Each structure stands twice: as C-alpha cells, then as structure tokens.
Short mmCIF file of C-alpha atoms and ligand atoms in Angstrom, two decimals:
data_model
loop_
_atom_site.label_atom_id
_atom_site.label_comp_id
_atom_site.label_asym_id
_atom_site.label_seq_id
_atom_site.Cartn_x
_atom_site.Cartn_y
_atom_site.Cartn_z
CA UNK A 1 -0.15 -0.37 -0.21
CA UNK A 2 1.26 3.18 -1.03
CA UNK A 3 1.27 6.50 1.49
CA UNK A 4 -0.95 9.26 0.44
CA UNK A 5 -0.29 12.41 -0.95
CA UNK A 6 -1.97 14.09 2.35
CA UNK A 7 0.22 11.73 4.75
CA UNK A 8 3.17 12.71 2.83
CA UNK A 9 2.31 16.04 3.37
CA UNK A 10 1.91 15.50 6.90
CA UNK A 11 5.50 13.44 7.05
CA UNK A 12 6.88 15.66 5.15
CA UNK A 13 7.72 13.45 2.25
CA UNK A 14 8.51 10.04 4.87
CA UNK A 15 6.70 7.46 3.17
CA UNK A 16 5.22 4.87 6.33
CA UNK A 17 5.10 1.45 5.69
CA UNK A 18 1.23 1.04 6.91
CA UNK A 19 -1.24 2.48 8.52
CA UNK A 20 -2.24 0.57 11.49
CA UNK A 21 -5.10 2.15 13.28
CA UNK A 22 -6.70 5.16 11.49
CA UNK A 23 -8.42 8.22 13.02
CA UNK A 24 -12.31 6.46 12.88
CA UNK A 25 -10.76 3.69 14.52
CA UNK A 26 -8.72 5.24 16.91
CA UNK A 27 -11.79 7.67 17.95
CA UNK A 28 -13.99 4.88 18.45
CA UNK A 29 -11.66 2.60 20.73
CA UNK A 30 -11.08 6.11 23.04
CA UNK A 31 -15.00 6.67 22.95
CA UNK A 32 -15.60 2.60 24.18
CA UNK A 33 -12.32 3.28 26.57
CA UNK A 34 -14.20 6.44 28.16
CA UNK A 35 -17.52 4.32 28.67
CA UNK A 36 -15.24 1.66 30.41
CA UNK A 37 -13.56 4.22 32.90
CA UNK A 38 -17.44 5.89 33.66
CA UNK A 39 -18.59 2.45 34.46
CA UNK A 40 -15.60 1.41 36.78
CA UNK A 41 -15.70 4.52 39.23
CA UNK A 42 -19.54 5.09 40.17
CA UNK A 43 -18.01 7.01 42.99
CA UNK A 44 -15.20 8.68 44.50
CA UNK A 45 -12.62 11.37 42.98
CA UNK A 46 -11.25 10.30 39.56
CA UNK A 47 -8.02 11.76 38.68
CA UNK A 48 -6.51 10.66 35.58
CA UNK A 49 -2.63 11.34 35.17
CA UNK A 50 -1.27 11.61 31.80
CA UNK A 51 2.09 10.21 31.12
CA UNK A 52 3.82 13.64 28.61
CA UNK A 53 4.24 13.83 25.69
CA UNK A 54 2.74 10.30 24.00
CA UNK A 55 -0.38 10.69 25.80
CA UNK A 56 -1.46 14.15 24.98
CA UNK A 57 -3.71 13.64 22.09
CA UNK A 58 -4.86 10.42 23.96
CA UNK A 59 -5.83 12.10 26.89
CA UNK A 60 -7.30 15.06 25.18
CA UNK A 61 -9.39 12.36 23.30
CA UNK A 62 -10.27 10.04 26.53
CA UNK A 63 -11.25 12.80 29.31
CA UNK A 64 -14.36 13.64 26.38
CA UNK A 65 -15.32 10.83 26.76
CA UNK A 66 -15.60 9.91 30.41
CA UNK A 67 -19.00 10.90 31.80
CA UNK A 68 -18.38 11.85 35.32
CA UNK A 69 -16.52 14.00 37.36
CA UNK A 70 -12.43 13.88 36.54
CA UNK A 71 -9.61 15.73 37.27
CA UNK A 72 -6.75 15.81 35.12
CA UNK A 73 -2.73 15.92 35.66
CA UNK A 74 -0.11 14.96 33.93
CA UNK A 75 3.78 13.55 34.25
CA UNK A 76 6.73 13.95 32.47
CA UNK A 77 9.12 11.22 31.69
CA UNK A 78 12.11 10.29 29.53
CA UNK A 79 12.67 6.57 28.36
CA UNK A 80 14.20 6.30 24.62
CA UNK A 81 16.02 9.23 23.84
CA UNK A 82 16.19 9.37 20.01
CA UNK A 83 16.74 5.19 19.78
CA UNK A 84 14.20 2.88 18.35
CA UNK A 85 14.12 0.89 21.54
CA UNK A 86 13.69 1.45 25.43
CA UNK A 87 17.21 2.18 27.24
CA UNK A 88 15.32 1.09 30.34
CA UNK A 89 16.65 4.00 31.58
CA UNK A 90 13.48 6.47 33.41
CA UNK A 91 14.02 9.35 33.79
CA UNK A 92 10.95 11.61 36.00
CA UNK A 93 11.33 15.58 34.67
CA UNK A 94 7.98 16.58 35.92
CA UNK A 95 6.23 15.70 38.27
CA UNK A 96 2.60 15.57 39.26
CA UNK A 97 1.86 17.90 42.11
CA UNK A 98 -1.77 17.22 42.77
CA UNK A 99 -2.45 15.24 46.53
CA UNK A 100 -3.33 11.49 45.66
CA UNK A 101 -4.19 10.51 48.99
CA UNK A 102 -7.41 8.79 48.77
CA UNK A 103 -8.35 9.26 45.14
CA UNK A 104 -8.78 7.12 42.27
CA UNK A 105 -5.71 7.30 40.03
CA UNK A 106 -5.58 6.39 36.24
CA UNK A 107 -2.45 6.40 34.68
CA UNK A 108 -2.80 7.45 30.86
CA UNK A 109 -0.15 5.85 28.87
CA UNK A 110 0.39 5.90 24.88
CA UNK A 111 2.19 2.26 24.75
CA UNK A 112 3.62 -0.16 26.51
CA UNK A 113 6.67 -2.14 25.41
CA UNK A 114 9.18 -3.45 28.17
CA UNK A 115 6.99 -2.02 30.83
CA UNK A 116 9.72 -0.43 32.48
CA UNK A 117 8.28 3.09 32.42
CA UNK A 118 4.95 2.43 33.83
CA UNK A 119 6.80 -0.40 36.71
CA UNK A 120 8.82 2.48 37.40
CA UNK A 121 5.44 5.09 37.97
CA UNK A 122 3.48 2.62 39.80
CA UNK A 123 5.83 1.93 42.47
CA UNK A 124 6.31 5.79 42.99
CA UNK A 125 2.73 6.63 42.75
CA UNK A 126 1.72 3.57 45.15
CA UNK A 127 3.79 5.22 48.12
CA UNK A 128 1.73 8.08 47.95
CA UNK A 129 -1.73 6.23 49.74
CA UNK A 130 -4.19 6.71 46.33
CA UNK A 131 -7.63 4.89 46.94
CA UNK A 132 -6.68 2.97 43.58
CA UNK A 133 -4.14 2.98 41.17
CA UNK A 134 -4.95 1.48 37.97
CA UNK A 135 -3.60 2.12 33.88
CA UNK A 136 -5.47 2.93 30.65
CA UNK A 137 -2.77 2.30 27.71
CA UNK A 138 -3.84 2.85 24.55
CA UNK A 139 -1.42 0.08 23.16
CA UNK A 140 -0.18 -2.76 24.62
CA UNK A 141 2.60 -4.74 22.58
CA UNK A 142 2.15 -7.71 24.93
CA UNK A 143 6.00 -7.70 24.90
CA UNK A 144 6.54 -6.82 28.52
CA UNK A 145 8.49 -9.44 30.67
CA UNK A 146 6.70 -7.86 33.73
CA UNK A 147 3.30 -6.49 32.64
CA UNK A 148 2.31 -3.79 35.37
CA UNK A 149 -0.50 -5.73 37.21
CA UNK A 150 -2.51 -2.65 37.41
CA UNK A 151 -3.18 -2.27 33.91
CA UNK A 152 -6.70 -2.33 33.54
CA UNK A 153 -7.89 -0.62 30.50
CA UNK A 154 -6.33 -1.61 27.17
CA UNK A 155 -7.18 0.20 23.73
CA UNK A 156 -5.48 -1.90 21.14
CA UNK A 157 -2.80 -5.12 21.12
CA UNK A 158 -1.00 -3.64 18.58
CA UNK A 159 2.25 -5.53 16.26
CA UNK A 160 5.35 -5.17 18.28
CA UNK A 161 6.47 -2.84 15.38
CA UNK A 162 7.76 0.39 15.83
CA UNK A 163 4.64 3.25 15.95
CA UNK A 164 4.04 6.74 15.16
CA UNK A 165 1.21 8.90 15.49
CA UNK A 166 -1.48 10.16 17.64
CA UNK A 167 1.07 11.12 20.13
CA UNK A 168 3.75 8.07 19.61
CA UNK A 169 6.81 10.06 17.91
CA UNK A 170 10.14 9.05 16.41
CA UNK A 171 13.08 11.39 17.54
CA UNK A 172 9.97 13.82 18.69
CA UNK A 173 8.44 13.67 14.74
CA UNK A 174 4.96 12.35 13.85
CA UNK A 175 3.05 12.92 17.67
CA UNK A 176 0.67 15.10 15.39
CA UNK A 177 -0.16 12.52 12.96
CA UNK A 178 -4.11 11.72 13.36
CA UNK A 179 -3.68 7.93 12.99
CA UNK A 180 -1.04 5.34 13.98
CA UNK A 181 1.37 4.06 11.41
CA UNK A 182 4.34 1.11 10.87
CA UNK A 183 7.44 3.73 10.42
CA UNK A 184 9.61 1.26 9.14
P1 IMP B 1 8.25 0.56 28.13
O1 IMP B 1 8.98 1.46 28.90
O2 IMP B 1 9.77 0.10 27.32
O3 IMP B 1 6.70 0.08 28.10
O4 IMP B 1 8.27 2.01 27.07
C1 IMP B 1 7.05 3.08 26.81
C2 IMP B 1 7.60 4.30 26.01
O5 IMP B 1 8.42 4.24 25.15
C3 IMP B 1 6.15 4.67 25.71
O6 IMP B 1 5.74 5.94 26.45
C4 IMP B 1 6.78 5.37 24.62
O7 IMP B 1 6.72 7.04 25.11
C5 IMP B 1 7.85 4.75 24.19
N1 IMP B 1 7.67 3.85 23.17
C6 IMP B 1 7.62 2.08 23.36
N2 IMP B 1 7.07 1.70 22.29
C7 IMP B 1 7.13 2.71 21.49
C8 IMP B 1 6.60 2.88 19.64
O8 IMP B 1 6.24 1.66 18.90
N3 IMP B 1 6.46 3.76 18.82
C9 IMP B 1 6.66 4.77 19.84
N4 IMP B 1 7.22 5.11 20.94
C10 IMP B 1 7.44 4.03 21.59
MG1 MG B 2 8.32 8.15 23.55
#
C-alpha cells in the first residue's frame, strides 16, 4: 500500500510502511475506553495522570469520553531518547503536584513496550496512598516480561513494530499524525 499524498504532506515526504489504526478506529475505541472508565468508577474522586508527551492526544480525547467528574494532571518521563528501543533508563522530568491520597488514580499511557516506564511509575505513585491505582494504555505490544498488574484498560493489542502518530514519536517527529502508522 503506498502512502497517500495527504499523509506525505503531514510527514514531510517520509513514506509510512502501513497505517495500523486510522483516525476513525482510534476515536471509536477511545470513546469505548471512556465509557469503560466511567462505569469502573461509580463514585469517589477520579484523577487521570497523563504520561507526557506520548499520551497528549489520547488523554485529550479520553477525558472527553468520560461521563463523570474527573481531574487531570500530567507527569513527564523520558525513556527512549532518540532510539527506537527502550534504554531502560526512566527519568522523571516533571512530577504530579496534586495530592493523590484517597483518590482513584488512572495513569494514562500511550504504549506499553518493555513495561519499565509504568512499573517504575506505579511503584512511585503507590507510595502516595491513592484509593486505587490503574493504568489505561492505548496500545499494548504484549512483549513486556513483567506487565504491570495495574493494567486495566487497553485500547488495542499492537503489533511489535515501531509505531508513530497520535502522540507516538520517533525522535520527536510524527506525534501530530491523527492515525497510528508503522514507521519502518
Ligand atoms: P516501555 O517502558 O519500554 O514500556 O516504553 C514505554 C514508552 O516508550 C512509551 O511511553 C513510548 O513513549 C515509548 N515507545 C514504546 N514503543 C514505542 C513505539 O513503537 N513508538 C514510539 N514510542 C514507543
Ligand atoms: Mg516517546
């Protein structure tokens, strides 16, 4: 399948190997995930913490599909640098400033690859006495040797390729694409 002229304009001429999830497919699944989260938390304070920068588009669409009060915060971590594989070195660049005690926390992540990023964050946030701690990931490659047991909401089981778009980057490019593509 060849890359469309519209996509080439968005990527600056770089062809994509394949579009894995188009914009409509993503919107439909994210809406369902919002409904799942709405149902899962009938009461209590709910705080979604987006892991930047990858979760930015997912977070923005997900909160709009949640039909109950919800607060938003963000954390910034860096794990890849400009590589296509996880360095294993998870750096916390910006921490949530909201008091998590007694709140239902949902960590919002773009993709689970090795699972290292989330395992590190779950350990950190668990110490802050939340009422509960769950993970919502848009994509799960299902190759993590120790997937976090808090993983509760998953959008898609992704192929083990290097994906870009809808928040996912390669060396900071392609986050703005409205679809998710295989870069190789
Ligand atoms: P993990 O710690 O190995 O699970 O890596 C998770 C982080 O790596 C994600 O939040 C992404 O930022 C990044 N990542 C993992 N797989 C991909 C990919 O296929 N494309 C772009 N970024 C990825
Ligand atoms: Mg990244």
